[in-house]
Amino acid sequence: MATINSTVISGSNAIPALEPLLAGKRQLLLVTDSNIVGLGAVTQIRNLLTNDGRHVALIDNVPAEPGHHDVSALLKNVQGLNVEMVIGIGGGSVLDVAKLLSVLCHPESPTLDAMLAGEKPLQRVASVLIPATAGTGSEATPNAILAIPEQNTKVGIISPVLLPDYVALLPELTTSMPAHIASSTGIDALCHLIECFTATVANPVSDNASLIGLRKLLNHIEISVNEPENLLAKLEMLWASYYGGVAINHAGTHLVHALSYPLGGRYHLPHGVANAILLAPCMKVIRPFVVDKFALVWDLLPDADSTLSAEEKSRALVEYFATLVKRLNLPDNLATLGVPSTDIPALADAALNVKRLMNNAPCEVSHEDIQAIYQTLFPELNTKGVNHE
């Protein structure tokens, strides 16, 4: 658990508020990707960065689901530069890479390979993180997730040093997100919030962050997707995502993310899509062990029926998650995404090895249980899944 000391700037038309953060900095590194760099709001930020003769080095080719080799290659772009501040603008992949580069640009930091081997960084240059999607909460976590293709999975580099000096939640940056991206990233934030709320390591701090974030998300996710110019809904989703990151910082995710990692590492499925497919099946498994907490979340839903018993609310919440994924037009099975059902045992092996997350699950989950969850995602197997009910 790390103390979050980041200063947060938020609101529409708040881009000029970034100017004071740059005082005294001459050499900046802007990290983004090809989908983001051309946005009008990003152009406005770039123009602000270059004021007063500041020099801005640009990395605009961060790949989706980056691996350790990608970060090593990107680092070569700034060798020889005395970078004083890293500004990351983008989704979770961009923000994670920006966090790593803020460490790797410091002359006394360990190498990336050393950090992957467990060495903790102690220093970084100044950093500003600006999410362009409302999902990962990376701006509020001490984590940077990298794909390890050789092992068909992902690993997390975790250190409080990765937390930024500043966070800017600017809804104008998220209005151009395609609906499927807004949907999948929103479900990613939902997974962070609900998993942290039900984790074995949940505590009053993470519970408070989770409930605040869940209220914002459940009341605004569909509006945010269906009304892309609704700046209030977009800002509420950015805050929901941020609170998801805060919750991760004080607790941790579990079953959905553990089973999602192999899908990203092996098949390069977008993280939010993999989480959306797994959300309801995994929540069905843990439901009997977290009935009271699920009942609390049910009461946050718009027009929730408060007359139901806690047991009924918990079951209704799992069904709500399943129908929400459908309403957001996200996939609900792996077969349509080209994943062969013959890989289920290997996927289960990889998921079970994500012990950092599996240990947070509120119930014991065996290799057989994990296979049964994956089997529910292949209609041709016609399985009833895990019978924890």
Tab-separated table of C-alpha atoms in Angstrom:
chain	number	residue	atom	x	y	z
A	1	MET	CA	0.000	0.000	0.000
A	2	ALA	CA	1.411	3.382	-1.007
A	3	THR	CA	0.385	6.876	0.012
A	4	ILE	CA	-1.010	8.814	-2.943
A	5	ASN	CA	0.529	12.272	-2.886
A	6	SER	CA	-0.457	13.241	-6.426
A	7	THR	CA	-2.113	16.612	-6.964
A	8	VAL	CA	-5.264	16.178	-9.068
A	9	ILE	CA	-6.529	18.763	-11.549
A	10	SER	CA	-9.950	18.065	-13.006
A	11	GLY	CA	-12.779	19.581	-14.996
A	12	SER	CA	-13.623	20.771	-18.474
A	13	ASN	CA	-11.554	23.670	-19.823
A	14	ALA	CA	-8.843	22.899	-17.254
A	15	ILE	CA	-5.945	22.480	-19.705
A	16	PRO	CA	-4.472	25.960	-18.932
A	17	ALA	CA	-4.117	24.845	-15.308
A	18	LEU	CA	-1.244	22.603	-16.450
A	19	GLU	CA	1.005	25.614	-17.096
A	20	PRO	CA	2.118	26.188	-13.468
A	21	LEU	CA	3.180	22.552	-13.175
A	22	LEU	CA	5.904	23.117	-15.747
A	23	ALA	CA	7.701	25.925	-13.925
A	24	GLY	CA	11.458	25.557	-14.122
A	25	LYS	CA	11.349	22.572	-16.478
A	26	ARG	CA	13.166	22.950	-19.812
A	27	GLN	CA	13.347	19.402	-21.232
A	28	LEU	CA	10.057	17.500	-21.336
A	29	LEU	CA	9.133	14.066	-22.653
A	30	LEU	CA	5.585	13.613	-23.972
A	31	VAL	CA	4.470	9.972	-24.171
A	32	THR	CA	1.334	9.041	-26.120
A	33	ASP	CA	0.174	6.861	-29.018
A	34	SER	CA	-0.806	7.334	-32.648
A	35	ASN	CA	-4.531	7.320	-31.857
A	36	ILE	CA	-4.245	10.122	-29.311
A	37	VAL	CA	-1.556	12.438	-30.636
A	38	GLY	CA	-3.794	14.081	-33.252
A	39	LEU	CA	-6.672	14.995	-30.934
A	40	GLY	CA	-7.478	18.680	-30.608
A	41	ALA	CA	-7.101	18.622	-26.833
A	42	VAL	CA	-3.684	16.955	-27.157
A	43	THR	CA	-2.605	19.607	-29.664
A	44	GLN	CA	-3.657	22.256	-27.149
A	45	ILE	CA	-1.582	20.540	-24.459
A	46	ARG	CA	1.431	20.215	-26.800
A	47	ASN	CA	1.266	23.925	-27.608
A	48	LEU	CA	1.189	24.710	-23.895
A	49	LEU	CA	4.186	22.446	-23.258
A	50	THR	CA	6.331	24.260	-25.825
A	51	ASN	CA	5.674	27.718	-24.344
A	52	ASP	CA	8.629	29.694	-22.964
A	53	GLY	CA	11.126	27.870	-25.144
A	54	ARG	CA	10.691	24.459	-23.515
A	55	HIS	CA	11.907	21.534	-25.591
A	56	VAL	CA	9.494	18.611	-25.918
A	57	ALA	CA	10.686	15.183	-27.037
A	58	LEU	CA	7.807	13.092	-28.369
A	59	ILE	CA	7.115	9.370	-28.195
A	60	ASP	CA	3.826	8.772	-30.000
A	61	ASN	CA	4.042	5.070	-30.859
A	62	VAL	CA	3.359	3.251	-27.590
A	63	PRO	CA	1.726	-0.026	-28.654
A	64	ALA	CA	-1.341	-1.566	-27.102
A	65	GLU	CA	-0.477	-4.177	-24.458
A	66	PRO	CA	3.257	-3.234	-24.500
A	67	GLY	CA	5.940	-5.703	-23.561
A	68	HIS	CA	9.317	-5.230	-21.930
A	69	HIS	CA	11.029	-5.212	-25.330
A	70	ASP	CA	8.765	-2.348	-26.450
A	71	VAL	CA	9.745	-0.210	-23.461
A	72	SER	CA	13.429	-0.921	-24.046
A	73	ALA	CA	13.069	0.183	-27.669
A	74	LEU	CA	11.196	3.366	-26.716
A	75	LEU	CA	13.853	4.260	-24.168
A	76	LYS	CA	16.417	4.517	-26.957
A	77	ASN	CA	14.487	7.555	-28.266
A	78	VAL	CA	15.496	9.635	-25.241
A	79	GLN	CA	19.047	8.473	-24.681
A	80	GLY	CA	21.303	11.489	-24.212
A	81	LEU	CA	18.428	13.802	-23.271
A	82	ASN	CA	18.297	15.345	-19.810
A	83	VAL	CA	14.581	14.717	-19.342
A	84	GLU	CA	13.207	16.700	-16.393
A	85	MET	CA	9.536	15.755	-16.633
A	86	VAL	CA	7.517	13.001	-18.317
A	87	ILE	CA	3.960	13.746	-19.422
A	88	GLY	CA	1.836	10.722	-20.334
A	89	ILE	CA	-1.418	11.167	-22.262
A	90	GLY	CA	-3.401	8.068	-23.199
A	91	GLY	CA	-4.903	4.828	-22.011
A	92	GLY	CA	-3.468	2.435	-19.492
A	93	SER	CA	-0.675	1.184	-21.748
A	94	VAL	CA	0.574	4.705	-22.397
A	95	LEU	CA	0.353	5.713	-18.739
A	96	ASP	CA	2.170	2.575	-17.601
A	97	VAL	CA	4.966	3.198	-20.109
A	98	ALA	CA	5.149	6.859	-19.062
A	99	LYS	CA	5.519	5.774	-15.422
A	100	LEU	CA	8.335	3.407	-16.333
A	101	LEU	CA	10.079	6.009	-18.468
A	102	SER	CA	9.880	8.554	-15.631
A	103	VAL	CA	11.964	6.068	-13.631
A	104	LEU	CA	14.261	4.961	-16.460
A	105	CYS	CA	15.060	8.592	-17.390
A	106	HIS	CA	16.537	9.135	-13.935
A	107	PRO	CA	20.307	8.521	-14.090
A	108	GLU	CA	20.419	6.552	-10.815
A	109	SER	CA	17.552	4.164	-11.528
A	110	PRO	CA	17.869	0.401	-12.083
A	111	THR	CA	17.473	-1.026	-15.561
A	112	LEU	CA	14.155	-2.367	-16.771
A	113	ASP	CA	15.473	-5.938	-16.585
A	114	ALA	CA	16.525	-5.347	-12.979
A	115	MET	CA	13.060	-4.049	-12.104
A	116	LEU	CA	11.438	-7.062	-13.774
A	117	ALA	CA	13.716	-9.220	-11.619
A	118	GLY	CA	12.379	-7.509	-8.491
A	119	GLU	CA	14.649	-4.529	-7.835
A	120	LYS	CA	12.619	-1.559	-6.643
A	121	PRO	CA	13.209	1.894	-8.139
A	122	LEU	CA	13.865	4.640	-5.622
A	123	GLN	CA	13.801	7.739	-7.810
A	124	ARG	CA	12.257	9.180	-10.954
A	125	VAL	CA	11.962	12.464	-12.766
A	126	ALA	CA	8.839	14.594	-12.325
A	127	SER	CA	5.689	13.189	-13.947
A	128	VAL	CA	2.195	14.198	-15.056
A	129	LEU	CA	-0.361	11.567	-16.076
A	130	ILE	CA	-3.421	12.491	-18.154
A	131	PRO	CA	-5.803	9.606	-18.922
A	132	ALA	CA	-7.492	9.656	-22.314
A	133	THR	CA	-9.712	6.701	-21.431
A	134	ALA	CA	-11.796	6.120	-18.324
A	135	GLY	CA	-10.835	2.646	-17.280
A	136	THR	CA	-7.405	1.604	-16.073
A	137	GLY	CA	-6.923	4.034	-13.193
A	138	SER	CA	-3.204	3.741	-13.918
A	139	GLU	CA	-2.751	7.375	-12.913
A	140	ALA	CA	-3.590	6.395	-9.301
A	141	THR	CA	-1.706	3.110	-8.983
A	142	PRO	CA	1.909	2.232	-8.201
A	143	ASN	CA	1.747	-0.462	-10.893
A	144	ALA	CA	3.054	-0.748	-14.435
A	145	ILE	CA	1.865	-3.829	-16.320
A	146	LEU	CA	3.982	-5.324	-19.084
A	147	ALA	CA	3.356	-8.283	-21.373
A	148	ILE	CA	5.894	-11.105	-21.240
A	149	PRO	CA	5.345	-12.842	-24.599
A	150	GLU	CA	7.741	-15.662	-23.791
A	151	GLN	CA	5.474	-16.712	-20.910
A	152	ASN	CA	2.147	-15.816	-22.541
A	153	THR	CA	1.215	-13.595	-19.617
A	154	LYS	CA	1.767	-10.194	-18.022
A	155	VAL	CA	3.697	-9.033	-14.982
A	156	GLY	CA	3.419	-5.967	-12.817
A	157	ILE	CA	6.272	-3.735	-11.721
A	158	ILE	CA	5.051	-2.250	-8.456
A	159	SER	CA	6.589	0.626	-6.523
A	160	PRO	CA	5.251	3.782	-4.841
A	161	VAL	CA	7.837	5.682	-6.881
A	162	LEU	CA	5.683	5.088	-9.981
A	163	LEU	CA	2.883	7.275	-8.602
A	164	PRO	CA	2.942	10.647	-10.417
A	165	ASP	CA	3.367	14.158	-9.060
A	166	TYR	CA	0.271	15.356	-10.907
A	167	VAL	CA	-2.881	13.873	-12.428
A	168	ALA	CA	-5.165	15.765	-14.813
A	169	LEU	CA	-8.704	14.486	-15.423
A	170	LEU	CA	-9.779	16.339	-18.573
A	171	PRO	CA	-13.099	15.108	-20.048
A	172	GLU	CA	-12.433	16.716	-23.440
A	173	LEU	CA	-9.748	14.070	-24.008
A	174	THR	CA	-12.287	11.246	-23.784
A	175	THR	CA	-15.097	12.537	-26.037
A	176	SER	CA	-13.592	11.064	-29.209
A	177	MET	CA	-13.322	7.533	-27.809
A	178	PRO	CA	-15.196	5.072	-30.030
A	179	ALA	CA	-18.145	3.494	-28.239
A	180	HIS	CA	-16.480	0.078	-27.992
A	181	ILE	CA	-13.416	1.618	-26.335
A	182	ALA	CA	-15.518	3.664	-23.916
A	183	SER	CA	-17.459	0.506	-23.086
A	184	SER	CA	-14.514	-1.845	-22.579
A	185	THR	CA	-12.453	0.646	-20.575
A	186	GLY	CA	-15.489	1.457	-18.450
A	187	ILE	CA	-15.959	-2.232	-17.671
A	188	ASP	CA	-12.264	-2.414	-16.758
A	189	ALA	CA	-12.878	0.315	-14.162
A	190	LEU	CA	-15.932	-1.579	-12.927
A	191	CYS	CA	-13.805	-4.712	-12.468
A	192	HIS	CA	-11.211	-2.760	-10.477
A	193	LEU	CA	-13.863	-1.352	-8.174
A	194	ILE	CA	-15.882	-4.519	-7.579
A	195	GLU	CA	-12.835	-6.774	-7.218
A	196	CYS	CA	-11.111	-4.460	-4.748
A	197	PHE	CA	-14.377	-4.154	-2.800
A	198	THR	CA	-14.597	-7.937	-2.449
A	199	ALA	CA	-10.904	-8.805	-2.052
A	200	THR	CA	-9.565	-10.575	1.008
A	201	VAL	CA	-7.334	-7.546	1.583
A	202	ALA	CA	-10.206	-5.049	1.355
A	203	ASN	CA	-10.193	-2.478	4.144
A	204	PRO	CA	-12.129	0.687	5.080
A	205	VAL	CA	-9.962	2.894	2.836
A	206	SER	CA	-10.339	0.696	-0.246
A	207	ASP	CA	-14.033	0.085	0.506
A	208	ASN	CA	-14.698	3.824	0.649
A	209	ALA	CA	-12.899	4.441	-2.646
A	210	SER	CA	-14.685	1.484	-4.259
A	211	LEU	CA	-18.154	2.626	-3.226
A	212	ILE	CA	-17.575	6.211	-4.353
A	213	GLY	CA	-16.260	4.983	-7.687
A	214	LEU	CA	-19.040	2.420	-8.139
A	215	ARG	CA	-21.745	5.036	-7.543
A	216	LYS	CA	-20.209	7.306	-10.163
A	217	LEU	CA	-19.639	4.496	-12.657
A	218	LEU	CA	-22.974	2.708	-12.381
A	219	ASN	CA	-24.854	5.976	-12.834
A	220	HIS	CA	-22.805	7.262	-15.782
A	221	ILE	CA	-21.218	4.452	-17.813
A	222	GLU	CA	-24.070	4.040	-20.285
A	223	ILE	CA	-24.628	7.794	-20.615
A	224	SER	CA	-20.906	8.242	-21.237
A	225	VAL	CA	-20.981	5.634	-24.026
A	226	ASN	CA	-24.240	6.778	-25.636
A	227	GLU	CA	-23.647	10.535	-25.293
A	228	PRO	CA	-19.951	11.010	-26.099
A	229	GLU	CA	-20.133	14.803	-25.837
A	230	ASN	CA	-21.631	14.713	-22.337
A	231	LEU	CA	-18.702	16.235	-20.436
A	232	LEU	CA	-20.298	15.691	-17.029
A	233	ALA	CA	-20.723	11.949	-17.641
A	234	LYS	CA	-17.207	11.755	-19.089
A	235	LEU	CA	-15.745	13.504	-16.040
A	236	GLU	CA	-17.671	11.250	-13.662
A	237	MET	CA	-16.263	8.218	-15.488
A	238	LEU	CA	-12.737	9.638	-15.214
A	239	TRP	CA	-13.263	10.013	-11.474
A	240	ALA	CA	-14.716	6.496	-11.248
A	241	SER	CA	-11.624	5.183	-13.004
A	242	TYR	CA	-9.377	7.212	-10.693
A	243	TYR	CA	-11.121	5.827	-7.614
A	244	GLY	CA	-10.633	2.350	-9.089
A	245	GLY	CA	-6.920	3.057	-9.121
A	246	VAL	CA	-7.059	4.317	-5.539
A	247	ALA	CA	-8.850	1.114	-4.534
A	248	ILE	CA	-6.166	-0.993	-6.244
A	249	ASN	CA	-3.537	0.998	-4.394
A	250	HIS	CA	-5.094	0.094	-1.037
A	251	ALA	CA	-6.428	-3.406	-1.815
A	252	GLY	CA	-6.094	-5.313	-5.088
A	253	THR	CA	-7.975	-7.081	-7.849
A	254	HIS	CA	-8.442	-10.827	-7.992
A	255	LEU	CA	-10.315	-13.382	-10.103
A	256	VAL	CA	-11.320	-11.404	-13.205
A	257	HIS	CA	-7.871	-9.932	-13.646
A	258	ALA	CA	-6.034	-13.183	-12.908
A	259	LEU	CA	-8.021	-14.966	-15.629
A	260	SER	CA	-7.748	-11.985	-17.956
A	261	TYR	CA	-3.944	-11.777	-17.923
A	262	PRO	CA	-3.361	-14.961	-19.969
A	263	LEU	CA	-5.922	-13.811	-22.556
A	264	GLY	CA	-3.972	-10.603	-23.057
A	265	GLY	CA	-0.568	-12.245	-22.933
A	266	ARG	CA	-1.381	-15.181	-25.237
A	267	TYR	CA	-4.011	-13.758	-27.593
A	268	HIS	CA	-3.469	-10.022	-27.201
A	269	LEU	CA	-7.134	-9.477	-26.442
A	270	PRO	CA	-7.760	-5.911	-25.287
A	271	HIS	CA	-7.678	-5.890	-21.510
A	272	GLY	CA	-11.132	-4.338	-21.094
A	273	VAL	CA	-12.698	-6.802	-23.525
A	274	ALA	CA	-11.186	-9.776	-21.704
A	275	ASN	CA	-12.416	-8.377	-18.392
A	276	ALA	CA	-15.913	-7.805	-19.785
A	277	ILE	CA	-16.166	-11.424	-20.922
A	278	LEU	CA	-15.020	-12.680	-17.519
A	279	LEU	CA	-16.939	-10.253	-15.290
A	280	ALA	CA	-20.252	-12.048	-14.782
A	281	PRO	CA	-18.850	-15.631	-14.708
A	282	CYS	CA	-16.264	-14.676	-12.077
A	283	MET	CA	-18.763	-12.682	-10.025
A	284	LYS	CA	-21.106	-15.689	-10.048
A	285	VAL	CA	-18.343	-17.771	-8.469
A	286	ILE	CA	-17.573	-15.351	-5.639
A	287	ARG	CA	-21.172	-14.230	-5.017
A	288	PRO	CA	-22.013	-16.691	-2.190
A	289	PHE	CA	-18.992	-15.420	-0.242
A	290	VAL	CA	-19.729	-11.680	-0.573
A	291	VAL	CA	-23.531	-11.488	-0.419
A	292	ASP	CA	-23.700	-8.457	1.865
A	293	LYS	CA	-21.172	-6.469	-0.164
A	294	PHE	CA	-22.958	-7.292	-3.422
A	295	ALA	CA	-26.206	-6.129	-1.809
A	296	LEU	CA	-24.575	-2.771	-1.005
A	297	VAL	CA	-23.484	-2.381	-4.632
A	298	TRP	CA	-26.961	-3.308	-5.886
A	299	ASP	CA	-28.366	-0.399	-3.873
A	300	LEU	CA	-26.109	2.001	-5.825
A	301	LEU	CA	-27.766	1.126	-9.133
A	302	PRO	CA	-30.185	3.563	-10.734
A	303	ASP	CA	-33.755	2.475	-9.890
A	304	ALA	CA	-32.522	-0.453	-7.772
A	305	ASP	CA	-35.272	-2.431	-6.052
A	306	SER	CA	-34.417	-1.916	-2.380
A	307	THR	CA	-37.151	-4.310	-1.181
A	308	LEU	CA	-35.158	-7.392	-2.198
A	309	SER	CA	-33.345	-9.457	0.397
A	310	ALA	CA	-29.532	-9.343	0.484
A	311	GLU	CA	-29.436	-12.771	-1.167
A	312	GLU	CA	-31.770	-11.611	-3.938
A	313	LYS	CA	-29.817	-8.385	-4.432
A	314	SER	CA	-26.547	-10.294	-4.789
A	315	ARG	CA	-28.007	-12.601	-7.439
A	316	ALA	CA	-29.616	-9.671	-9.245
A	317	LEU	CA	-26.285	-7.830	-9.317
A	318	VAL	CA	-24.560	-10.712	-11.121
A	319	GLU	CA	-27.369	-10.717	-13.691
A	320	TYR	CA	-27.078	-6.931	-14.016
A	321	PHE	CA	-23.371	-7.278	-14.828
A	322	ALA	CA	-24.152	-9.830	-17.551
A	323	THR	CA	-26.857	-7.661	-19.136
A	324	LEU	CA	-24.713	-4.509	-18.867
A	325	VAL	CA	-21.989	-6.154	-20.957
A	326	LYS	CA	-24.622	-7.063	-23.556
A	327	ARG	CA	-26.149	-3.554	-23.550
A	328	LEU	CA	-22.690	-2.115	-24.151
A	329	ASN	CA	-22.315	-4.410	-27.192
A	330	LEU	CA	-19.215	-6.096	-25.809
A	331	PRO	CA	-18.365	-9.763	-26.527
A	332	ASP	CA	-19.585	-12.310	-23.999
A	333	ASN	CA	-17.679	-15.394	-25.185
A	334	LEU	CA	-14.169	-16.318	-26.293
A	335	ALA	CA	-15.080	-18.507	-29.249
A	336	THR	CA	-16.026	-15.486	-31.384
A	337	LEU	CA	-12.613	-13.932	-30.656
A	338	GLY	CA	-10.638	-16.851	-32.070
A	339	VAL	CA	-9.590	-18.461	-28.800
A	340	PRO	CA	-9.633	-22.286	-29.144
A	341	SER	CA	-11.322	-24.191	-26.338
A	342	THR	CA	-8.450	-26.705	-26.433
A	343	ASP	CA	-6.301	-24.049	-24.744
A	344	ILE	CA	-8.432	-24.006	-21.585
A	345	PRO	CA	-6.006	-26.118	-19.484
A	346	ALA	CA	-3.066	-23.881	-20.444
A	347	LEU	CA	-5.098	-20.749	-19.702
A	348	ALA	CA	-5.997	-22.158	-16.298
A	349	ASP	CA	-2.340	-22.944	-15.596
A	350	ALA	CA	-1.341	-19.377	-16.405
A	351	ALA	CA	-4.192	-17.824	-14.403
A	352	LEU	CA	-3.410	-19.915	-11.335
A	353	ASN	CA	0.185	-18.696	-11.526
A	354	VAL	CA	-0.919	-15.079	-11.067
A	355	LYS	CA	-0.716	-15.718	-7.335
A	356	ARG	CA	-0.478	-12.010	-6.449
A	357	LEU	CA	-4.107	-11.704	-7.581
A	358	MET	CA	-5.454	-15.183	-6.904
A	359	ASN	CA	-4.565	-14.789	-3.224
A	360	ASN	CA	-6.967	-11.828	-3.056
A	361	ALA	CA	-10.015	-13.862	-4.124
A	362	PRO	CA	-12.669	-14.163	-1.385
A	363	CYS	CA	-12.928	-17.935	-1.877
A	364	GLU	CA	-10.686	-20.859	-2.736
A	365	VAL	CA	-10.552	-21.445	-6.487
A	366	SER	CA	-9.035	-24.632	-7.843
A	367	HIS	CA	-7.546	-25.421	-11.247
A	368	GLU	CA	-10.772	-27.269	-12.045
A	369	ASP	CA	-12.823	-24.218	-11.034
A	370	ILE	CA	-10.808	-21.949	-13.307
A	371	GLN	CA	-11.213	-24.335	-16.234
A	372	ALA	CA	-14.954	-24.396	-15.594
A	373	ILE	CA	-15.104	-20.573	-15.699
A	374	TYR	CA	-13.288	-20.532	-19.036
A	375	GLN	CA	-15.591	-23.287	-20.327
A	376	THR	CA	-18.641	-21.084	-19.762
A	377	LEU	CA	-17.143	-18.743	-22.364
A	378	PHE	CA	-17.350	-21.346	-25.140
A	379	PRO	CA	-20.993	-21.934	-26.135
A	380	GLU	CA	-20.160	-25.171	-27.952
A	381	LEU	CA	-19.042	-26.793	-24.696
A	382	ASN	CA	-22.554	-26.379	-23.246
A	383	THR	CA	-21.276	-26.351	-19.669
A	384	LYS	CA	-23.000	-25.038	-16.579
A	385	GLY	CA	-19.737	-23.760	-15.156
A	386	VAL	CA	-18.662	-23.663	-11.535
A	387	ASN	CA	-21.256	-24.780	-9.044
A	388	HIS	CA	-20.447	-22.676	-5.984
A	389	GLU	CA	-24.101	-21.708	-5.656
